CSV table of C-alpha atoms and ligand atoms in Angstrom, one decimal:
chain,number,residue,atom,x,y,z
T,1342,MET,CA,93.1,117.7,113.7
T,1343,PRO,CA,94.1,114.7,115.7
T,1344,HIS,CA,93.2,115.3,119.4
T,1345,SER,CA,94.7,114.2,122.5
T,1346,LYS,CA,91.4,112.5,123.8
T,1347,ILE,CA,91.3,109.8,122.1
T,1348,SER,CA,91.5,106.2,123.8
T,1349,LEU,CA,92.8,103.0,122.3
T,1350,GLY,CA,91.0,99.7,123.0
T,1351,VAL,CA,93.0,96.7,121.8
T,1352,ASN,CA,91.3,93.9,120.7
T,1353,ILE,CA,93.1,90.8,121.4
T,1354,ASP,CA,91.1,88.1,119.8
T,1355,HIS,CA,94.2,87.1,117.8
T,1356,VAL,CA,96.2,86.0,120.7
T,1357,ALA,CA,93.7,83.6,121.5
T,1358,THR,CA,93.2,82.5,117.5
T,1359,LEU,CA,96.9,81.7,117.7
T,1360,ARG,CA,96.3,79.9,120.7
T,1361,GLN,CA,93.3,77.9,119.8
T,1362,SER,CA,95.3,76.9,116.5
T,1363,ARG,CA,97.4,74.6,118.5
T,1364,TYR,CA,95.5,73.8,121.9
T,1365,ARG,CA,92.1,73.8,120.4
T,1366,ALA,CA,90.3,72.2,123.5
T,1367,ALA,CA,92.5,74.4,125.8
T,1368,THR,CA,90.5,76.9,128.2
T,1369,GLY,CA,91.9,80.8,128.9
T,1370,GLY,CA,92.5,79.2,132.3
T,1371,ASN,CA,95.0,76.2,131.5
T,1372,LEU,CA,98.3,78.6,131.4
T,1373,GLN,CA,100.1,75.7,129.8
T,1374,ALA,CA,98.3,76.7,126.5
T,1375,GLU,CA,100.3,79.6,125.1
T,1376,PRO,CA,99.8,82.4,124.2
T,1377,ASP,CA,97.8,83.7,127.1
T,1378,PRO,CA,95.0,86.4,126.0
T,1379,LEU,CA,95.1,87.8,129.9
T,1380,LEU,CA,99.0,88.3,129.4
T,1381,ALA,CA,98.6,90.3,126.1
T,1382,ALA,CA,95.8,92.5,127.9
T,1383,LEU,CA,98.3,92.9,130.6
T,1384,ALA,CA,101.2,94.1,128.5
T,1385,ALA,CA,98.6,96.4,126.3
T,1386,GLU,CA,97.6,98.3,129.6
T,1387,LEU,CA,101.2,98.7,130.6
T,1388,ALA,CA,101.6,100.5,127.2
T,1389,GLY,CA,98.7,102.8,127.7
T,1390,ALA,CA,95.9,100.9,126.1
T,1391,ALA,CA,92.4,102.6,127.7
T,1392,GLY,CA,90.4,99.5,127.1
T,1393,ILE,CA,90.9,95.5,126.0
T,1394,THR,CA,88.5,94.2,123.5
T,1395,VAL,CA,87.0,90.9,122.9
T,1396,HIS,CA,84.4,89.3,120.6
T,1397,LEU,CA,83.0,86.0,122.5
T,1398,ARG,CA,81.6,84.4,119.3
T,1399,GLU,CA,79.1,81.9,119.2
T,1400,ASP,CA,81.5,79.2,117.9
T,1401,ARG,CA,84.2,80.3,120.4
T,1402,ARG,CA,86.7,80.1,117.5
T,1403,HIS,CA,89.2,82.2,119.5
T,1404,ILE,CA,88.3,83.9,122.6
T,1405,GLN,CA,86.8,81.3,125.1
T,1406,ASP,CA,84.4,82.0,128.1
T,1407,GLN,CA,86.9,81.1,130.5
T,1408,ASP,CA,89.1,83.8,128.7
T,1409,PHE,CA,86.1,86.1,129.4
T,1410,VAL,CA,86.2,85.8,132.7
T,1411,ARG,CA,89.9,85.9,133.6
T,1412,LEU,CA,90.0,89.3,131.7
T,1413,ARG,CA,87.3,90.6,133.9
T,1414,GLU,CA,89.2,89.6,136.9
T,1415,GLY,CA,92.6,90.7,135.6
T,1416,ILE,CA,92.4,93.8,134.0
T,1417,ALA,CA,92.6,97.6,135.3
T,1418,THR,CA,91.1,99.4,132.6
T,1419,LYS,CA,87.8,98.4,131.0
T,1420,LEU,CA,86.2,95.6,129.3
T,1421,ASN,CA,84.6,96.0,125.7
T,1422,LEU,CA,82.4,92.7,124.9
T,1423,GLU,CA,81.6,92.6,121.1
T,1424,MET,CA,79.0,90.1,120.5
T,1425,GLY,CA,76.2,89.4,118.1
T,1426,ASN,CA,72.8,89.6,119.4
T,1427,SER,CA,72.3,86.2,120.8
T,1428,PRO,CA,70.8,85.0,124.1
T,1429,GLU,CA,73.6,82.9,125.1
T,1430,ILE,CA,76.3,85.6,124.9
T,1431,LEU,CA,74.2,88.1,126.5
T,1432,GLN,CA,73.8,86.0,129.7
T,1433,ILE,CA,77.4,85.4,129.8
T,1434,ALA,CA,77.5,89.6,129.5
T,1435,PHE,CA,75.5,89.9,132.5
T,1436,LYS,CA,77.0,87.5,134.4
T,1437,VAL,CA,80.6,88.4,133.9
T,1438,GLY,CA,79.7,92.6,133.4
T,1439,PRO,CA,82.1,94.2,130.9
T,1440,GLU,CA,81.8,97.9,131.4
T,1441,ASP,CA,80.7,98.1,127.6
T,1442,VAL,CA,79.0,96.1,124.9
T,1443,CYS,CA,79.5,96.4,121.2
T,1444,LEU,CA,76.7,94.7,119.6
T,1445,VAL,CA,78.2,93.4,115.8
T,1446,PRO,CA,76.6,91.0,113.3
T,1447,GLU,CA,78.0,87.8,113.4
T,1448,ASN,CA,78.1,85.3,110.9
T,1449,ARG,CA,79.4,81.8,111.0
T,1450,GLN,CA,81.4,81.7,107.8
T,1451,GLU,CA,83.1,85.2,108.2
T,1452,ILE,CA,86.8,85.6,108.8
T,1453,THR,CA,86.3,88.6,110.7
T,1454,THR,CA,83.2,90.7,111.4
T,1455,GLU,CA,82.2,91.8,107.7
T,1456,GLY,CA,79.9,94.5,107.4
T,1457,GLY,CA,77.8,96.9,109.8
T,1458,LEU,CA,75.0,96.0,112.3
T,1459,ASP,CA,71.5,96.7,110.3
T,1460,CYS,CA,69.9,98.3,113.2
T,1461,ALA,CA,67.1,99.8,111.4
T,1462,GLY,CA,66.3,96.2,109.8
T,1463,GLN,CA,66.8,94.6,113.3
T,1464,TYR,CA,65.4,97.4,115.3
T,1465,VAL,CA,62.7,94.9,116.9
T,1466,SER,CA,65.2,92.2,118.2
T,1467,LEU,CA,67.7,94.4,119.1
T,1468,LEU,CA,65.5,96.9,121.2
T,1469,PRO,CA,65.3,94.2,124.3
T,1470,THR,CA,68.8,93.5,124.2
T,1471,VAL,CA,69.7,97.0,124.3
T,1472,ASN,CA,67.4,97.7,127.3
T,1473,SER,CA,68.3,94.9,129.3
T,1474,LEU,CA,72.0,95.9,128.8
T,1475,ARG,CA,71.5,99.2,129.7
T,1476,SER,CA,69.2,98.1,132.9
T,1477,ALA,CA,72.2,96.2,134.0
T,1478,GLY,CA,74.7,99.1,133.6
T,1479,ILE,CA,76.2,98.1,130.6
T,1480,ARG,CA,77.1,100.7,128.4
T,1481,VAL,CA,76.0,99.8,124.3
T,1482,SER,CA,77.6,100.5,121.4
T,1483,MET,CA,76.5,99.3,117.9
T,1484,PHE,CA,79.1,98.6,115.1
T,1485,ILE,CA,77.6,100.4,112.2
T,1486,ALA,CA,78.2,101.2,108.7
T,1487,PRO,CA,78.5,105.0,108.2
T,1488,ASP,CA,74.9,105.4,107.1
T,1489,LEU,CA,72.6,107.8,108.1
T,1490,LYS,CA,69.9,105.7,108.8
T,1491,GLN,CA,71.8,103.6,111.0
T,1492,VAL,CA,73.1,106.4,113.3
T,1493,GLU,CA,69.4,107.8,113.4
T,1494,THR,CA,68.3,104.0,114.5
T,1495,ALA,CA,71.1,103.0,116.9
T,1496,ALA,CA,70.1,106.4,118.7
T,1497,ARG,CA,66.2,105.5,119.0
T,1498,LEU,CA,67.2,102.0,120.2
T,1499,GLY,CA,68.9,104.1,123.1
T,1500,ALA,CA,72.6,103.2,122.8
T,1501,GLU,CA,75.3,105.2,124.3
T,1502,PHE,CA,77.7,104.9,121.3
T,1503,VAL,CA,77.9,103.9,117.5
T,1504,GLU,CA,81.6,102.3,116.3
T,1505,LEU,CA,81.6,103.4,112.6
T,1506,HIS,CA,83.1,100.5,110.4
T,1507,THR,CA,85.8,101.9,108.9
T,1508,GLY,CA,86.7,99.0,106.6
T,1509,ALA,CA,84.9,100.0,103.4
T,1510,PHE,CA,87.3,103.2,103.8
T,1511,VAL,CA,90.5,101.8,104.6
T,1512,ASN,CA,90.1,99.0,101.8
T,1513,ALA,CA,88.9,101.7,99.6
T,1514,LEU,CA,91.1,103.5,96.9
T,1515,GLY,CA,91.2,107.0,94.8
T,1516,LEU,CA,88.0,108.7,94.6
T,1517,ALA,CA,86.1,105.9,96.1
T,1518,ALA,CA,87.9,106.3,99.2
T,1519,ASP,CA,87.0,110.1,99.2
T,1520,GLU,CA,83.3,109.0,99.4
T,1521,GLU,CA,83.8,106.6,102.0
T,1522,TRP,CA,85.5,109.3,104.1
T,1523,ASP,CA,83.1,112.0,103.6
T,1524,ARG,CA,80.5,109.3,104.3
T,1525,LEU,CA,82.7,108.7,108.0
T,1526,VAL,CA,82.5,112.1,108.4
T,1527,GLN,CA,78.9,112.5,107.8
T,1528,ALA,CA,78.0,109.6,110.2
T,1529,ALA,CA,80.0,111.0,112.8
T,1530,HIS,CA,78.6,114.1,112.8
T,1531,ALA,CA,75.2,112.9,112.8
T,1532,ALA,CA,76.0,110.6,115.5
T,1533,HIS,CA,77.2,113.5,117.6
T,1534,GLU,CA,74.1,115.5,116.5
T,1535,ASN,CA,72.0,112.9,117.9
T,1536,GLY,CA,73.8,112.5,121.5
T,1537,LEU,CA,75.9,109.3,120.5
T,1538,GLY,CA,79.5,109.0,121.4
T,1539,VAL,CA,81.7,108.3,118.3
T,1540,ASN,CA,83.9,105.2,118.4
T,1541,ALA,CA,85.7,103.5,115.2
T,1542,GLY,CA,87.2,100.2,114.4
T,1543,HIS,CA,88.4,97.6,111.7
T,1544,GLY,CA,91.1,97.4,109.4
T,1545,ILE,CA,92.9,100.6,111.1
T,1546,ASN,CA,96.7,100.1,110.6
T,1547,TYR,CA,99.8,102.0,111.6
T,1548,SER,CA,99.7,103.7,108.0
T,1549,ASN,CA,96.0,104.6,107.7
T,1550,ILE,CA,95.7,105.8,111.3
T,1551,ARG,CA,96.7,109.4,110.4
T,1552,LYS,CA,93.9,109.8,108.6
T,1553,ILE,CA,91.4,107.8,110.9
T,1554,VAL,CA,92.1,110.1,113.8
T,1555,GLN,CA,90.9,113.4,111.9
T,1556,LEU,CA,87.6,111.7,112.2
T,1557,PRO,CA,85.0,114.4,114.3
T,1558,HIS,CA,84.2,113.8,117.3
T,1559,LEU,CA,86.2,110.8,117.8
T,1560,ARG,CA,86.6,109.3,121.3
T,1561,GLU,CA,87.8,105.7,121.3
T,1562,LEU,CA,89.3,103.4,118.8
T,1563,ASN,CA,89.1,99.7,118.7
T,1564,ILE,CA,92.0,97.9,116.6
T,1565,GLY,CA,93.2,94.2,116.9
T,1566,HIS,CA,95.0,92.8,113.8
T,1567,SER,CA,97.7,95.1,112.9
T,1568,ILE,CA,98.7,95.6,116.9
T,1569,ILE,CA,98.6,91.9,117.5
T,1570,SER,CA,100.8,91.3,114.0
T,1571,ARG,CA,103.3,94.0,115.0
T,1572,SER,CA,103.5,92.3,118.4
T,1573,ILE,CA,104.8,89.2,116.9
T,1574,LEU,CA,107.7,91.1,115.7
T,1575,VAL,CA,108.4,93.7,118.3
T,1576,GLY,CA,106.2,92.9,121.4
T,1577,MET,CA,102.9,93.8,122.6
T,1578,GLU,CA,103.8,97.0,124.6
T,1579,LYS,CA,106.0,98.4,121.6
T,1580,ALA,CA,103.2,97.6,119.5
T,1581,VAL,CA,100.7,99.4,121.6
T,1582,ARG,CA,103.3,102.4,122.2
T,1583,GLU,CA,103.8,102.9,118.7
T,1584,MET,CA,100.2,103.2,117.5
T,1585,LEU,CA,99.5,105.5,120.5
T,1586,GLU,CA,102.3,107.8,119.6
T,1587,LEU,CA,100.3,107.9,116.1
T,1588,ILE,CA,97.0,108.5,117.6
T,1589,HIS,CA,98.4,111.7,119.7
T,1590,GLU,CA,101.3,112.9,117.4
E,3099,PXP,N1,85.5,96.7,116.1
E,3099,PXP,C1,85.0,95.8,115.7
E,3099,PXP,C2,83.5,95.7,116.0
E,3099,PXP,C3,85.0,94.4,115.3
E,3099,PXP,O1,84.7,93.5,114.9
E,3099,PXP,C4,86.6,94.3,114.9
E,3099,PXP,C5,87.3,92.7,114.6
E,3099,PXP,O2,87.2,92.0,115.6
E,3099,PXP,C6,87.6,95.2,115.3
E,3099,PXP,C7,86.9,96.7,115.5
E,3099,PXP,C8,88.9,95.2,115.1
E,3099,PXP,O3,89.0,94.9,113.6
E,3099,PXP,P1,90.8,94.8,113.3
E,3099,PXP,O4,91.2,93.3,113.4
E,3099,PXP,O5,90.7,95.0,111.9
E,3099,PXP,O6,91.2,96.2,113.9
């Protein structure tokens, strides 16, 4: 049963991707350089988004430091920073103060975040990062594959949430899709039992959303590519509203 409490975080990285494709040297502070991620964020909020998500990558291929600061100052909902476990980005997170940080694996060659974070394999390096974020009053989520070992390690690390990587499910066909769905359901139950809030994201679109909202214990979805793509055709507010209707239908 889809439930009405699922909130939507809109990932606006691709707005900056479009801007950077033309104005590579531009910062988010230059309103001549369009499109402006802050304006996109405000439109998403008007339409009912519960939060704005950005990934400040080490290579700054889309969102720039100045975008992150302007979003912090300009949005009225909550700011969720996706970041790799990098000391440089961590310092920026402390300075700017997003409500949430979602720790993700980051690989310079990838087009988008490819897999989940290996919490188990990187426990030792992740622990001080999680501790320092929590001490700064920032809530921590771990972007992980729907794998029980990863869920348990995220809980041991002291994270508040996991964001379950839905990519394998949305890309699978037939029997493989059923298996991936079972993995997501089991991971969601395990996360809940371990006291973790359950978020989900990656590859979610206007078709697969009907299935995704059936994930147990789901509290927040983070959706980027499909909403930004639709917004080019129908506008950001309409694109967000249409997704929210499907989430709450
Ligand atoms: N959640 C996380 C942790 C991500 O890295 C991404 C991609 O930036 C998303 C959600 C959004 O994925 P998509 O753009 O496929 O909706």
